[in-house]
């Protein structure tokens, strides 16, 4: 495990929300982070599919950690703003969010994320996000 | 309880995500819905304050139900898109989201929401949201 | 004219885009700026109403100068990001954008704006904007 | 020229704002439209670079026509909402916006766009956009 990988996994492990959702970091590389989460019984909206807050949560978190891969190890990131467009119902076994850095500035990092729902091996793009992460000292 | 009130509370009760967060509907009136949620131990990010997903969840849900107050009772709403700007750390005892309808069209309902953190009776505006809800038949 | 007023009007006068649109600063107070623009023959989309870019331009600019009223006079602001929801066709004699500061931080200023179309004295809300302005040294 | 191409170019020619900006359609294919515009003397902000409204205008328009390539010929599209993140100063000879359809639904079309500034043959990504187009009968 690289130092960057460890930095991100340590931070992720302290996010109790991610544990509540059963979310896991699936992949870390420079500028890209993948997070997966099952659609737990307690993560649903009124029609039994994943609540938009779950889709948002892993999309935002994947984008935030993607930004963190570009920061020195004495920095953290906070979400400044982020927008989500929901494309299709998030139903299936699992959601997978892929966060990506578009532009890493000194003061702001612009990011995007895609969220797919995976059902019986079939993938559907269910949301796209576009936002700004703010580097802060740890 | 009015019929609108009942329609909204029934729908809310079926959202298991709201139960996971301990969220409650505090107020319903035409074009406005208020939702509160404690910052549970399982709803935090790596610094121990509320995860942005909690702030998002209740902001989005308050905005969505505000839209629903403008719909006939055989309609539901889905979030089409929504953007959140985070203004201050969401720390304290409780979060309170106030959703509001800006324009209710036949095909789309444009909404906003404000989220406050409440700590020892002091309120801080922690986020604003702006989005689009889509009416769908139940 | 106050110093703040002068600072803003000088900056505005250097924006050739505002002259192209025939836009004017109608009002400046701390945290609030109002800009108006006629719907010129050259500012239209394919149906003859105001192009979304005109609505965006004056909304974004009103929000940016609202942010500038909160800055020391050796600072300028740049738009970091902004989102517009269009609510109704922008038709009439004049558009009027009202920009407002929601939270002025040291590093970022969160703003909103409303744009109204004015036709025979009747006002219609045609767009709302929510965004982030970034202070930079002049 | 295909029928789709003609449909788009006819609509574009009726947008006087695009003429004001000197904008041109550079490319049309299913789900993708490219628009270019010079940075005219009348399209600038207070520092002499392209006004955010120009970047927005061609990004929004490229995204809108990309959506139109997915519609039957008796439909038009309106921008429902769109968000822009500005990444770098838009300076140079020319801006080029590339609009793309992410998901074409019957009621809504989700789109993105990238805007590059081109200076002496060097390209810089200056903005990304994410939004929703609404099909309407012509």
Coordinates of C-alpha atoms in Angstrom, one line a residue:
Chain A
X1 CA 0.0 0.0 0.0
X2 CA 1.4 3.4 -1.0
X3 CA 1.5 6.3 1.5
X4 CA -1.3 8.0 -0.5
X5 CA -3.4 4.9 -0.3
X6 CA -2.9 4.7 3.5
X7 CA -3.7 8.4 4.0
X8 CA -7.0 7.9 2.2
X9 CA -8.0 4.7 3.8
X10 CA -7.2 6.0 7.3
X11 CA -9.4 9.1 6.6
X12 CA -12.2 6.9 5.1
X13 CA -12.2 4.6 8.1
X14 CA -12.9 7.6 10.4
X15 CA -16.1 8.4 8.4
X16 CA -18.8 6.7 10.4
X17 CA -21.3 7.6 7.7
X18 CA -19.4 5.3 5.3
X19 CA -19.7 2.4 7.8
X20 CA -23.4 3.1 8.2
X21 CA -23.7 2.7 4.4
X22 CA -21.4 -0.3 4.3
X23 CA -19.2 1.6 1.8
X24 CA -15.7 0.5 0.8
X25 CA -12.8 2.0 -1.1
X26 CA -12.4 -0.2 -4.2
X27 CA -9.6 1.6 -5.9
X28 CA -7.2 4.5 -5.5
X29 CA -4.9 6.0 -8.1
X30 CA -3.6 9.5 -8.7
X31 CA -6.6 11.6 -9.5
X32 CA -9.1 8.7 -9.3
X33 CA -10.9 7.0 -6.5
X34 CA -13.6 4.3 -6.7
X35 CA -16.0 3.6 -3.8
X36 CA -18.7 0.9 -3.7
X37 CA -21.7 0.5 -1.4
X38 CA -24.5 -2.1 -1.2
X39 CA -28.1 -0.8 -1.2
X40 CA -28.8 -1.7 2.4
X41 CA -32.3 -2.1 3.8
X42 CA -31.7 1.2 5.7
X43 CA -30.6 3.2 2.7
X44 CA -33.8 3.4 0.7
X45 CA -36.4 5.9 -0.4
X46 CA -40.1 5.4 -0.5
X47 CA -40.1 3.1 -3.6
X48 CA -37.4 0.7 -2.2
X49 CA -34.6 1.9 -4.4
X50 CA -31.4 3.6 -3.2
X51 CA -32.1 7.0 -1.6
X52 CA -30.5 9.9 -3.6
X53 CA -28.5 10.6 -0.4
X54 CA -26.6 7.3 -0.8
X55 CA -25.8 8.0 -4.5
X56 CA -24.8 11.5 -3.4
X57 CA -22.7 10.2 -0.5
X58 CA -20.5 7.9 -2.4
X59 CA -20.2 10.2 -5.4
X60 CA -19.2 13.1 -3.2
X61 CA -16.8 11.0 -1.2
X62 CA -15.2 9.4 -4.3
X63 CA -14.7 12.9 -5.7
X64 CA -13.3 14.2 -2.5
X65 CA -10.8 11.5 -2.1
X66 CA -9.8 11.8 -5.8
X67 CA -9.0 15.4 -4.9
X68 CA -7.0 14.3 -1.9
X69 CA -4.7 12.2 -4.1
X70 CA -3.4 15.5 -5.5
X71 CA -2.7 17.1 -2.1
X72 CA 0.4 17.0 0.1
X73 CA -0.1 14.6 3.1
X74 CA -0.7 17.4 5.6
X75 CA -3.9 18.5 3.8
X76 CA -7.5 17.3 3.9
X77 CA -10.3 18.4 1.6
X78 CA -13.8 19.6 2.3
X79 CA -16.6 19.7 -0.2
X80 CA -17.3 23.4 -1.1
X81 CA -20.2 22.6 -3.5
X82 CA -21.4 19.8 -5.6
X83 CA -24.2 19.2 -8.0
X84 CA -25.8 15.9 -8.8
X85 CA -28.0 15.0 -11.9
X86 CA -29.9 11.8 -11.3
X87 CA -30.3 9.8 -14.6
X88 CA -32.0 6.5 -13.7
X89 CA -33.4 4.7 -10.6
X90 CA -30.6 3.4 -8.4
X91 CA -31.7 -0.2 -8.1
X92 CA -29.7 -3.4 -7.9
X93 CA -27.1 -5.0 -5.7
X94 CA -24.5 -2.4 -5.5
X95 CA -23.6 1.2 -6.3
X96 CA -20.2 2.2 -7.6
X97 CA -18.9 5.7 -7.6
X98 CA -15.9 6.8 -9.6
X99 CA -14.4 10.2 -8.6
X100 CA -12.0 12.1 -10.9
X101 CA -10.0 15.3 -10.7
X102 CA -10.5 17.7 -13.6
X103 CA -8.3 20.5 -12.3
X104 CA -6.3 20.6 -9.2
X105 CA -5.5 24.2 -8.2
X106 CA -3.8 25.4 -5.1
X107 CA -7.0 26.8 -3.6
X108 CA -9.7 24.7 -5.2
X109 CA -9.9 21.3 -6.9
X110 CA -12.6 20.8 -9.5
X111 CA -13.9 17.2 -9.6
X112 CA -16.5 15.0 -11.3
X113 CA -18.0 11.7 -10.4
X114 CA -20.1 9.0 -12.0
X115 CA -22.3 6.6 -10.1
X116 CA -23.3 3.3 -11.6
X117 CA -25.9 0.8 -10.2
X118 CA -24.8 -2.8 -10.7
X119 CA -27.5 -5.5 -10.9
X120 CA -26.7 -9.1 -11.9
X121 CA -23.5 -7.9 -13.5
X122 CA -25.3 -5.3 -15.6
X123 CA -24.2 -1.7 -15.1
X124 CA -26.4 1.4 -15.4
X125 CA -25.2 5.0 -15.1
X126 CA -27.5 6.5 -12.5
X127 CA -25.9 9.8 -11.6
X128 CA -23.2 12.3 -12.5
X129 CA -21.7 14.9 -10.2
X130 CA -19.7 18.1 -10.7
X131 CA -18.2 20.0 -7.8
X132 CA -15.4 21.9 -6.0
X133 CA -13.2 20.5 -3.2
X134 CA -11.4 22.9 -0.8
X135 CA -7.9 21.9 0.5
X136 CA -7.5 22.6 4.3
X137 CA -4.7 21.9 6.7
X138 CA -5.2 18.7 8.7
Chain B
X1 CA -53.9 16.4 10.0
X2 CA -54.8 17.5 6.5
X3 CA -54.8 15.1 3.5
X4 CA -51.6 16.7 2.2
X5 CA -49.9 16.3 5.5
X6 CA -50.9 12.6 5.6
X7 CA -49.8 12.0 2.0
X8 CA -46.4 13.4 2.9
X9 CA -46.0 11.7 6.2
X10 CA -46.9 8.3 4.7
X11 CA -44.4 8.7 2.0
X12 CA -41.7 9.9 4.5
X13 CA -42.4 6.9 6.7
X14 CA -41.5 4.5 3.8
X15 CA -38.1 6.1 3.4
X16 CA -35.8 3.8 5.4
X17 CA -32.9 6.2 4.9
X18 CA -34.8 8.8 6.9
X19 CA -35.2 6.3 9.8
X20 CA -31.5 5.5 9.6
X21 CA -30.8 9.2 10.1
X22 CA -33.4 9.6 12.8
X23 CA -35.0 12.3 10.7
X24 CA -38.4 13.7 11.4
X25 CA -40.9 16.0 9.6
X26 CA -41.2 19.1 11.7
X27 CA -43.6 21.1 9.7
X28 CA -45.7 21.0 6.5
X29 CA -47.5 23.9 4.8
X30 CA -48.2 24.6 1.1
X31 CA -44.9 25.1 -0.6
X32 CA -42.8 24.6 2.5
X33 CA -41.6 21.5 4.5
X34 CA -39.2 21.4 7.5
X35 CA -37.2 18.3 8.4
X36 CA -34.9 17.8 11.4
X37 CA -32.3 15.2 12.1
X38 CA -29.9 14.6 15.0
X39 CA -26.2 14.2 14.2
X40 CA -26.1 10.5 15.1
X41 CA -22.8 8.8 15.8
X42 CA -23.2 6.9 12.5
X43 CA -23.7 10.1 10.4
X44 CA -20.3 11.7 10.6
X45 CA -17.3 12.4 8.5
X46 CA -13.7 12.1 9.4
X47 CA -13.6 15.1 11.8
X48 CA -16.7 14.1 13.8
X49 CA -19.1 16.6 12.3
X50 CA -22.1 15.8 10.2
X51 CA -21.3 14.2 6.9
X52 CA -22.3 16.3 3.9
X53 CA -24.5 13.4 2.9
X54 CA -26.7 14.0 6.0
X55 CA -27.0 17.7 5.2
X56 CA -27.7 16.9 1.6
X57 CA -30.2 14.1 2.5
X58 CA -32.5 16.3 4.6
X59 CA -32.1 19.4 2.4
X60 CA -33.0 17.3 -0.7
X61 CA -35.9 15.6 1.1
X62 CA -37.3 18.8 2.5
X63 CA -37.2 20.3 -1.0
X64 CA -38.8 17.3 -2.5
X65 CA -41.7 17.2 -0.1
X66 CA -42.2 21.0 -0.5
X67 CA -42.7 20.2 -4.2
X68 CA -45.1 17.4 -3.3
X69 CA -47.3 19.9 -1.5
X70 CA -48.0 21.4 -4.9
X71 CA -48.9 18.2 -6.6
X72 CA -52.3 16.3 -6.9
X73 CA -52.4 13.3 -4.5
X74 CA -51.8 10.8 -7.3
X75 CA -48.4 12.2 -8.0
X76 CA -45.0 11.6 -6.4
X77 CA -41.8 13.6 -7.0
X78 CA -38.2 12.5 -7.9
X79 CA -35.1 14.6 -7.6
X80 CA -34.0 15.5 -11.1
X81 CA -30.9 17.4 -10.0
X82 CA -29.8 19.4 -7.0
X83 CA -26.8 21.4 -6.0
X84 CA -25.5 22.1 -2.6
X85 CA -23.2 24.8 -1.4
X86 CA -21.7 24.1 2.0
X87 CA -21.1 27.2 4.1
X88 CA -19.9 26.2 7.5
X89 CA -19.1 22.9 9.4
X90 CA -22.4 21.1 10.4
X91 CA -21.8 20.6 14.1
X92 CA -24.2 20.7 17.0
X93 CA -27.1 18.8 18.3
X94 CA -29.4 18.9 15.3
X95 CA -29.7 19.8 11.7
X96 CA -32.9 21.5 10.4
X97 CA -33.7 21.7 6.6
X98 CA -36.3 24.1 5.3
X99 CA -37.4 23.3 1.7
X100 CA -39.3 25.8 -0.4
X101 CA -41.0 25.8 -3.8
X102 CA -39.8 28.6 -6.1
X103 CA -41.8 27.6 -9.2
X104 CA -44.2 24.8 -9.6
X105 CA -44.6 23.9 -13.3
X106 CA -46.6 21.0 -14.7
X107 CA -43.4 19.1 -15.8
X108 CA -40.8 20.4 -13.3
X109 CA -40.8 22.0 -9.9
X110 CA -37.8 24.3 -9.0
X111 CA -37.0 24.3 -5.3
X112 CA -34.5 25.6 -2.8
X113 CA -33.6 24.5 0.7
X114 CA -31.6 25.9 3.6
X115 CA -30.0 23.8 6.2
X116 CA -29.2 25.1 9.7
X117 CA -27.1 23.5 12.5
X118 CA -28.5 24.0 15.9
X119 CA -26.2 23.9 18.9
X120 CA -27.3 25.0 22.4
X121 CA -30.1 27.0 20.8
X122 CA -27.8 28.9 18.5
X123 CA -28.5 28.5 14.7
X124 CA -25.9 28.5 12.0
X125 CA -26.7 28.4 8.3
X126 CA -24.6 25.5 7.0
X127 CA -25.8 24.9 3.5
X128 CA -28.1 26.1 0.7
X129 CA -29.5 23.9 -2.1
X130 CA -31.1 24.7 -5.4
X131 CA -32.7 21.9 -7.6
X132 CA -35.4 20.5 -9.8
X133 CA -38.0 18.0 -8.8
X134 CA -39.9 15.9 -11.4
X135 CA -43.5 14.9 -10.8
X136 CA -44.3 11.2 -11.6
X137 CA -47.5 9.2 -11.2
X138 CA -47.5 7.1 -8.1
Chain C
X1 CA -21.1 58.1 -4.3
X2 CA -19.4 56.0 -1.7
X3 CA -15.9 54.5 -2.3
X4 CA -17.5 51.0 -2.6
X5 CA -19.9 52.3 -5.2
X6 CA -17.1 53.9 -7.2
X7 CA -14.9 50.7 -7.0
X8 CA -17.8 48.7 -8.4
X9 CA -18.8 51.1 -11.1
X10 CA -15.2 51.5 -12.3
X11 CA -14.9 47.8 -12.6
X12 CA -18.2 47.4 -14.3
X13 CA -17.3 50.1 -16.9
X14 CA -14.3 48.0 -17.9
X15 CA -16.5 45.0 -18.8
X16 CA -17.1 45.4 -22.5
X17 CA -19.6 42.5 -22.4
X18 CA -21.8 44.7 -20.2
X19 CA -21.7 47.5 -22.8
X20 CA -22.5 45.0 -25.6
X21 CA -25.6 44.0 -23.6
X22 CA -26.5 47.7 -22.7
X23 CA -26.4 46.6 -19.0
X24 CA -26.4 49.1 -16.2
X25 CA -25.8 49.0 -12.4
X26 CA -29.1 50.1 -10.9
X27 CA -28.3 49.8 -7.2
X28 CA -25.4 49.0 -4.9
X29 CA -25.6 48.4 -1.2
X30 CA -23.5 46.2 1.1
X31 CA -24.1 42.6 0.1
X32 CA -26.6 43.5 -2.7
X33 CA -26.2 44.7 -6.3
X34 CA -28.9 45.2 -8.9
X35 CA -28.1 45.2 -12.6
X36 CA -30.6 45.8 -15.5
X37 CA -30.4 45.1 -19.2
X38 CA -32.7 45.7 -22.1
X39 CA -33.4 42.7 -24.4
X40 CA -31.5 44.0 -27.4
X41 CA -32.1 42.7 -30.9
X42 CA -28.6 41.1 -30.7
X43 CA -29.3 39.3 -27.4
X44 CA -31.9 36.8 -28.5
X45 CA -32.3 33.0 -29.0
X46 CA -34.1 31.3 -31.8
X47 CA -37.6 32.2 -30.5
X48 CA -36.9 35.9 -30.2
X49 CA -36.8 36.0 -26.4
X50 CA -33.7 36.8 -24.3
X51 CA -30.9 34.2 -24.7
X52 CA -30.1 32.3 -21.5
X53 CA -26.6 33.8 -21.8
X54 CA -28.0 37.3 -21.2
X55 CA -30.0 36.1 -18.2
X56 CA -26.9 34.3 -16.9
X57 CA -24.6 37.3 -17.7
X58 CA -26.5 39.8 -15.6
X59 CA -27.3 37.3 -12.8
X60 CA -23.6 36.2 -12.5
X61 CA -22.4 39.8 -12.7
X62 CA -24.9 41.1 -10.0
X63 CA -23.8 38.2 -7.8
X64 CA -20.1 38.9 -8.4
X65 CA -20.4 42.6 -7.5
X66 CA -22.6 41.8 -4.5
X67 CA -19.6 39.7 -3.3
X68 CA -17.2 42.6 -4.1
X69 CA -19.1 44.8 -1.7
X70 CA -17.8 42.6 1.1
X71 CA -14.2 42.7 0.0
X72 CA -11.4 45.2 0.9
X73 CA -10.8 47.6 -2.0
X74 CA -7.5 45.9 -3.1
X75 CA -9.5 42.8 -4.0
X76 CA -11.4 41.6 -7.1
X77 CA -13.6 38.6 -7.4
X78 CA -13.8 35.9 -10.1
X79 CA -16.7 33.4 -10.6
X80 CA -15.6 30.0 -9.4
X81 CA -18.8 28.3 -10.3
X82 CA -22.5 29.2 -10.7
X83 CA -25.7 27.3 -11.5
X84 CA -28.8 28.8 -13.1
X85 CA -32.3 27.3 -13.1
X86 CA -34.5 28.9 -15.8
X87 CA -38.1 29.2 -14.7
X88 CA -39.9 31.1 -17.4
X89 CA -39.3 32.6 -20.9
X90 CA -37.3 35.8 -20.5
X91 CA -39.5 38.1 -22.6
X92 CA -40.3 41.8 -22.2
X93 CA -38.7 45.1 -22.2
X94 CA -36.0 44.6 -19.6
X95 CA -34.3 42.1 -17.4
X96 CA -33.3 42.9 -13.8
X97 CA -30.8 40.8 -11.8
X98 CA -30.5 41.1 -8.0
X99 CA -27.4 39.6 -6.5
X100 CA -27.0 38.8 -2.8
X101 CA -24.3 37.5 -0.6
X102 CA -25.2 34.5 1.5
X103 CA -21.9 33.9 3.2
X104 CA -18.7 35.9 2.8
X105 CA -15.7 33.8 3.8
X106 CA -12.1 34.8 3.5
X107 CA -11.4 32.4 0.7
X108 CA -14.9 32.0 -0.9
X109 CA -18.1 34.0 -1.1
X110 CA -21.3 32.1 -1.6
X111 CA -23.9 34.1 -3.5
X112 CA -27.4 33.9 -5.1
X113 CA -29.2 35.9 -7.7
X114 CA -32.7 36.3 -9.0
X115 CA -33.5 37.5 -12.5
X116 CA -36.9 39.1 -13.3
X117 CA -38.2 40.0 -16.7
X118 CA -40.2 43.3 -16.8
X119 CA -42.9 43.8 -19.4
X120 CA -45.4 46.7 -19.2
X121 CA -44.6 47.1 -15.5
X122 CA -45.3 43.4 -14.8
X123 CA -42.5 41.4 -13.2
X124 CA -41.9 37.7 -13.8
X125 CA -39.2 35.7 -12.0
X126 CA -37.3 34.0 -14.9
X127 CA -34.2 32.6 -13.2
X128 CA -32.4 31.9 -10.0
X129 CA -28.7 31.4 -9.6
X130 CA -26.5 30.0 -6.8
X131 CA -22.7 30.2 -6.9
X132 CA -19.3 30.8 -5.5
X133 CA -17.1 33.9 -6.0
X134 CA -13.3 33.8 -5.4
X135 CA -11.6 36.8 -4.0
X136 CA -8.3 37.6 -5.8
X137 CA -5.8 40.5 -5.4
X138 CA -6.3 43.3 -8.0
Chain D
X1 CA -25.6 18.1 -45.1
X2 CA -27.9 15.7 -43.2
X3 CA -31.4 16.8 -42.1
X4 CA -30.3 16.9 -38.5
X5 CA -27.4 19.1 -39.5
X6 CA -29.7 21.4 -41.3
X7 CA -32.3 21.5 -38.4
X8 CA -29.5 22.6 -36.1
X9 CA -27.9 25.1 -38.3
X10 CA -31.3 26.7 -39.1
X11 CA -32.0 27.1 -35.4
X12 CA -28.6 28.4 -34.7
X13 CA -28.8 31.0 -37.5
X14 CA -31.9 32.5 -35.7
X15 CA -30.0 33.1 -32.4
X16 CA -28.9 36.7 -32.7
X17 CA -26.8 36.3 -29.6
X18 CA -24.6 33.8 -31.4
X19 CA -24.1 36.4 -34.2
X20 CA -23.3 39.1 -31.6
X21 CA -20.6 36.7 -30.3
X22 CA -19.4 35.7 -33.8
X23 CA -20.0 32.1 -32.9
X24 CA -20.1 29.3 -35.4
X25 CA -21.1 25.6 -35.4
X26 CA -17.9 23.7 -36.1
X27 CA -19.2 20.1 -36.0
X28 CA -22.4 18.2 -35.5
X29 CA -22.8 14.4 -34.9
X30 CA -25.3 12.4 -33.0
X31 CA -25.0 13.4 -29.4
X32 CA -22.2 15.9 -30.0
X33 CA -22.0 19.5 -31.1
X34 CA -18.9 21.7 -31.3
X35 CA -19.3 25.6 -31.3
X36 CA -16.4 28.1 -31.6
X37 CA -16.3 31.8 -30.9
X38 CA -13.6 34.4 -31.1
X39 CA -13.0 36.6 -28.0
X40 CA -14.3 39.8 -29.6
X41 CA -13.5 43.2 -28.1
X42 CA -17.1 43.4 -27.0
X43 CA -17.1 40.1 -25.1
X44 CA -14.7 40.8 -22.3
X45 CA -14.7 41.3 -18.5
X46 CA -12.8 43.9 -16.6
X47 CA -9.3 42.2 -17.1
X48 CA -9.7 41.9 -20.9
X49 CA -10.2 38.1 -21.0
X50 CA -13.4 36.5 -22.2
X51 CA -16.4 37.2 -19.9
X52 CA -17.8 34.2 -18.2
X53 CA -21.1 34.8 -20.1
X54 CA -19.3 34.0 -23.4
X55 CA -17.9 30.8 -22.0
X56 CA -21.3 30.0 -20.6
X57 CA -23.1 31.0 -23.8
X58 CA -21.2 28.7 -26.1
X59 CA -21.0 25.8 -23.6
X60 CA -24.8 26.0 -23.0
X61 CA -25.6 26.3 -26.7
X62 CA -23.3 23.4 -27.7
X63 CA -24.9 21.2 -25.0
X64 CA -28.4 22.3 -26.1
X65 CA -27.8 21.4 -29.7
X66 CA -26.2 18.1 -28.7
X67 CA -29.5 17.3 -27.0
X68 CA -31.4 18.4 -30.1
X69 CA -29.5 15.8 -32.2
X70 CA -31.4 13.2 -30.1
X71 CA -34.8 14.7 -30.7
X72 CA -37.4 14.2 -33.5
X73 CA -37.4 17.1 -36.0
X74 CA -40.6 18.6 -34.6
X75 CA -39.0 19.3 -31.2
X76 CA -36.8 22.0 -29.9
X77 CA -34.9 22.1 -26.6
X78 CA -34.8 24.7 -23.8
X79 CA -32.2 24.9 -21.1
X80 CA -33.8 23.8 -17.8
X81 CA -30.8 24.3 -15.7
X82 CA -27.0 24.3 -16.1
X83 CA -24.0 24.7 -13.9
X84 CA -20.6 26.0 -14.9
X85 CA -17.3 25.5 -13.1
X86 CA -14.6 27.9 -14.3
X87 CA -11.1 26.4 -14.3
X88 CA -8.8 28.9 -15.8
X89 CA -8.8 32.4 -17.4
X90 CA -10.4 32.3 -20.8
X91 CA -7.8 34.1 -22.8
X92 CA -6.5 33.5 -26.4
X93 CA -7.8 33.7 -29.9
X94 CA -10.8 31.5 -29.7
X95 CA -13.0 29.5 -27.4
X96 CA -14.3 26.1 -28.4
X97 CA -17.2 24.4 -26.7
X98 CA -17.9 20.7 -27.0
X99 CA -21.4 19.6 -25.9
X100 CA -22.3 16.0 -25.2
X101 CA -25.5 14.0 -24.3
X102 CA -25.1 11.9 -21.3
X103 CA -28.7 10.6 -21.1
X104 CA -31.5 11.4 -23.5
X105 CA -34.8 10.7 -21.8
X106 CA -38.3 11.5 -23.2
X107 CA -38.9 14.3 -20.8
X108 CA -35.3 15.5 -20.0
X109 CA -31.9 15.3 -21.6
X110 CA -28.9 15.4 -19.3
X111 CA -25.8 17.0 -21.0
X112 CA -22.3 18.1 -20.3
X113 CA -19.9 20.5 -22.1
X114 CA -16.3 21.4 -22.0
X115 CA -14.9 24.7 -23.1
X116 CA -11.3 25.2 -24.2
X117 CA -9.4 28.4 -24.9
X118 CA -7.1 28.2 -27.9
X119 CA -4.1 30.4 -28.0
X120 CA -1.3 30.0 -30.6
X121 CA -2.5 26.4 -31.2
X122 CA -2.3 25.6 -27.5
X123 CA -5.5 24.4 -25.8
X124 CA -6.5 25.0 -22.2
X125 CA -9.6 23.6 -20.6
X126 CA -11.3 26.7 -19.1
X127 CA -14.7 25.4 -18.0
X128 CA -17.0 22.4 -17.6
X129 CA -20.7 22.5 -17.6
X130 CA -23.4 20.0 -16.5
X131 CA -27.1 20.6 -17.1
X132 CA -30.6 19.6 -18.2
X133 CA -32.3 20.3 -21.5
X134 CA -36.1 20.2 -21.9
X135 CA -37.6 19.0 -25.1
X136 CA -40.5 21.2 -26.3
X137 CA -42.7 21.0 -29.4
X138 CA -41.6 23.6 -32.1

